[in-house]
Amino acid sequence: MDFIFALAISTHIGLMNDYNPVHPHIRLEHSSLITGAYINSLAKPSAYLGISYNITDNFFIDLGGITGYEDFKFFTRAGFTKDNYNIFITPAYEHKNFGIVLGLEREFKIGD
């Protein structure tokens, strides 16, 4: 089981509003199960529970349920990882408008 502290910086593409780009994050991983909390793009706390799939040694996909947003109750995040850094992409939705969030995350793992 791993306990992870992380900090992500993101940019929102294709969306009209300004969003919080800084996301402190805590996460617990056990096998492929993940749960955690972070400050979301609305600058509000979000909690999640899901599954992380390692497609290759450096490519992952996370899927699960999430709180803290009006429109979405589920999340999808895909990315590349190397040396405790993740580059990720996730779909975004705003008032009938779709976009994407691109981000860079630094992880600090505690545990096995």
Short mmCIF file of the C-alpha atoms (twelve columns), coordinates in Angstrom:
data_MODEL
# 
_entry.id   MODEL 
# 
loop_
_atom_site.group_PDB 
_atom_site.id 
_atom_site.type_symbol 
_atom_site.label_atom_id 
_atom_site.label_alt_id 
_atom_site.label_comp_id 
_atom_site.label_asym_id 
_atom_site.label_seq_id 
_atom_site.Cartn_x 
_atom_site.Cartn_y 
_atom_site.Cartn_z 
_atom_site.pdbx_PDB_model_num 
ATOM 1   C CA . MET A 1   0.000   0.000  0.000   1 
ATOM 2   C CA . ASP A 2   1.303   3.451  -0.925  1 
ATOM 3   C CA . PHE A 3   0.417   6.814  0.562   1 
ATOM 4   C CA . ILE A 4   1.175   9.652  -1.852  1 
ATOM 5   C CA . PHE A 5   1.431   13.400 -1.451  1 
ATOM 6   C CA . ALA A 6   1.362   15.192 -4.797  1 
ATOM 7   C CA . LEU A 7   1.204   18.638 -6.336  1 
ATOM 8   C CA . ALA A 8   -0.213  19.170 -9.820  1 
ATOM 9   C CA . ILE A 9   -0.163  22.230 -12.056 1 
ATOM 10  C CA . SER A 10  -2.756  22.283 -14.840 1 
ATOM 11  C CA . THR A 11  -4.038  24.289 -17.773 1 
ATOM 12  C CA . HIS A 12  -7.594  24.184 -19.089 1 
ATOM 13  C CA . ILE A 13  -7.944  24.158 -22.881 1 
ATOM 14  C CA . GLY A 14  -11.151 24.887 -24.771 1 
ATOM 15  C CA . LEU A 15  -12.997 26.270 -21.748 1 
ATOM 16  C CA . MET A 16  -14.289 29.798 -21.253 1 
ATOM 17  C CA . ASN A 17  -13.829 30.415 -17.515 1 
ATOM 18  C CA . ASP A 18  -10.662 30.835 -15.495 1 
ATOM 19  C CA . TYR A 19  -9.872  27.849 -13.302 1 
ATOM 20  C CA . ASN A 20  -7.597  27.050 -10.394 1 
ATOM 21  C CA . PRO A 21  -4.313  25.684 -11.835 1 
ATOM 22  C CA . VAL A 22  -2.757  24.424 -8.557  1 
ATOM 23  C CA . HIS A 23  -3.903  21.097 -7.106  1 
ATOM 24  C CA . PRO A 24  -2.429  19.747 -3.844  1 
ATOM 25  C CA . HIS A 25  -3.326  16.078 -3.629  1 
ATOM 26  C CA . ILE A 26  -3.237  13.118 -1.228  1 
ATOM 27  C CA . ARG A 27  -3.766  9.566  -2.482  1 
ATOM 28  C CA . LEU A 28  -3.851  6.021  -1.145  1 
ATOM 29  C CA . GLU A 29  -3.092  3.154  -3.552  1 
ATOM 30  C CA . HIS A 30  -3.554  -0.550 -2.925  1 
ATOM 31  C CA . SER A 31  -2.975  -2.804 -5.919  1 
ATOM 32  C CA . SER A 32  -5.075  -1.101 -8.629  1 
ATOM 33  C CA . LEU A 33  -7.514  0.572  -6.178  1 
ATOM 34  C CA . ILE A 34  -7.088  4.314  -5.601  1 
ATOM 35  C CA . THR A 35  -8.711  6.850  -3.303  1 
ATOM 36  C CA . GLY A 36  -7.773  10.393 -2.474  1 
ATOM 37  C CA . ALA A 37  -8.619  14.051 -2.162  1 
ATOM 38  C CA . TYR A 38  -7.368  17.221 -3.818  1 
ATOM 39  C CA . ILE A 39  -8.227  20.852 -4.474  1 
ATOM 40  C CA . ASN A 40  -10.034 20.837 -7.817  1 
ATOM 41  C CA . SER A 41  -10.238 23.312 -10.683 1 
ATOM 42  C CA . LEU A 42  -13.083 25.134 -8.926  1 
ATOM 43  C CA . ALA A 43  -10.753 25.646 -5.924  1 
ATOM 44  C CA . LYS A 44  -12.971 23.266 -3.892  1 
ATOM 45  C CA . PRO A 45  -12.122 19.951 -2.235  1 
ATOM 46  C CA . SER A 46  -12.830 16.795 -4.245  1 
ATOM 47  C CA . ALA A 47  -12.669 13.199 -3.058  1 
ATOM 48  C CA . TYR A 48  -12.487 10.178 -5.355  1 
ATOM 49  C CA . LEU A 49  -12.491 6.399  -5.440  1 
ATOM 50  C CA . GLY A 50  -11.427 4.415  -8.470  1 
ATOM 51  C CA . ILE A 51  -9.119  2.066  -10.298 1 
ATOM 52  C CA . SER A 52  -5.732  2.776  -11.856 1 
ATOM 53  C CA . TYR A 53  -4.637  0.663  -14.824 1 
ATOM 54  C CA . ASN A 54  -0.953  0.530  -15.737 1 
ATOM 55  C CA . ILE A 55  -1.108  -0.112 -19.466 1 
ATOM 56  C CA . THR A 56  2.701   -0.138 -19.725 1 
ATOM 57  C CA . ASP A 57  5.475   0.745  -17.255 1 
ATOM 58  C CA . ASN A 58  5.030   4.426  -18.130 1 
ATOM 59  C CA . PHE A 59  1.383   4.783  -19.274 1 
ATOM 60  C CA . PHE A 60  -1.642  4.764  -16.943 1 
ATOM 61  C CA . ILE A 61  -5.408  5.281  -17.019 1 
ATOM 62  C CA . ASP A 62  -7.417  6.185  -13.891 1 
ATOM 63  C CA . LEU A 63  -11.215 5.720  -13.747 1 
ATOM 64  C CA . GLY A 64  -13.632 6.312  -10.898 1 
ATOM 65  C CA . GLY A 65  -16.231 8.345  -9.078  1 
ATOM 66  C CA . ILE A 66  -15.624 11.869 -7.794  1 
ATOM 67  C CA . THR A 67  -17.193 14.597 -5.662  1 
ATOM 68  C CA . GLY A 68  -16.881 18.387 -5.804  1 
ATOM 69  C CA . TYR A 69  -18.257 19.105 -9.297  1 
ATOM 70  C CA . GLU A 70  -21.826 19.827 -10.419 1 
ATOM 71  C CA . ASP A 71  -21.754 18.140 -13.832 1 
ATOM 72  C CA . PHE A 72  -19.502 15.118 -13.457 1 
ATOM 73  C CA . LYS A 73  -19.789 12.276 -11.033 1 
ATOM 74  C CA . PHE A 74  -17.126 10.180 -12.795 1 
ATOM 75  C CA . PHE A 75  -13.552 10.906 -13.858 1 
ATOM 76  C CA . THR A 76  -11.071 9.617  -16.393 1 
ATOM 77  C CA . ARG A 77  -7.401  10.546 -16.411 1 
ATOM 78  C CA . ALA A 78  -4.649  9.193  -18.654 1 
ATOM 79  C CA . GLY A 79  -0.981  9.949  -18.603 1 
ATOM 80  C CA . PHE A 80  2.676   9.109  -18.676 1 
ATOM 81  C CA . THR A 81  4.816   8.664  -15.581 1 
ATOM 82  C CA . LYS A 82  8.572   8.839  -15.086 1 
ATOM 83  C CA . ASP A 83  10.692  9.406  -11.969 1 
ATOM 84  C CA . ASN A 84  7.699   10.401 -9.768  1 
ATOM 85  C CA . TYR A 85  6.394   12.886 -12.365 1 
ATOM 86  C CA . ASN A 86  3.116   12.440 -14.237 1 
ATOM 87  C CA . ILE A 87  2.006   14.257 -17.366 1 
ATOM 88  C CA . PHE A 88  -1.758  13.787 -17.610 1 
ATOM 89  C CA . ILE A 89  -4.816  14.656 -19.666 1 
ATOM 90  C CA . THR A 90  -8.454  14.520 -18.601 1 
ATOM 91  C CA . PRO A 91  -11.694 15.580 -20.284 1 
ATOM 92  C CA . ALA A 92  -13.432 18.697 -18.956 1 
ATOM 93  C CA . TYR A 93  -16.979 20.002 -19.253 1 
ATOM 94  C CA . GLU A 94  -18.337 23.506 -18.766 1 
ATOM 95  C CA . HIS A 95  -21.907 24.645 -19.526 1 
ATOM 96  C CA . LYS A 96  -22.426 22.420 -22.592 1 
ATOM 97  C CA . ASN A 97  -18.814 23.006 -23.678 1 
ATOM 98  C CA . PHE A 98  -16.160 20.284 -23.734 1 
ATOM 99  C CA . GLY A 99  -12.434 20.855 -23.269 1 
ATOM 100 C CA . ILE A 100 -9.397  19.161 -21.785 1 
ATOM 101 C CA . VAL A 101 -7.162  19.629 -18.789 1 
ATOM 102 C CA . LEU A 102 -3.427  19.078 -19.254 1 
ATOM 103 C CA . GLY A 103 -1.259  18.791 -16.196 1 
ATOM 104 C CA . LEU A 104 2.094   18.045 -14.649 1 
ATOM 105 C CA . GLU A 105 2.124   16.309 -11.267 1 
ATOM 106 C CA . ARG A 106 4.983   15.569 -8.861  1 
ATOM 107 C CA . GLU A 107 4.431   12.630 -6.480  1 
ATOM 108 C CA . PHE A 108 6.061   11.969 -3.115  1 
ATOM 109 C CA . LYS A 109 5.412   8.305  -2.188  1 
ATOM 110 C CA . ILE A 110 5.479   6.892  1.316   1 
ATOM 111 C CA . GLY A 111 5.291   3.106  1.659   1 
ATOM 112 C CA . ASP A 112 6.148   -0.020 -0.321  1 
# 
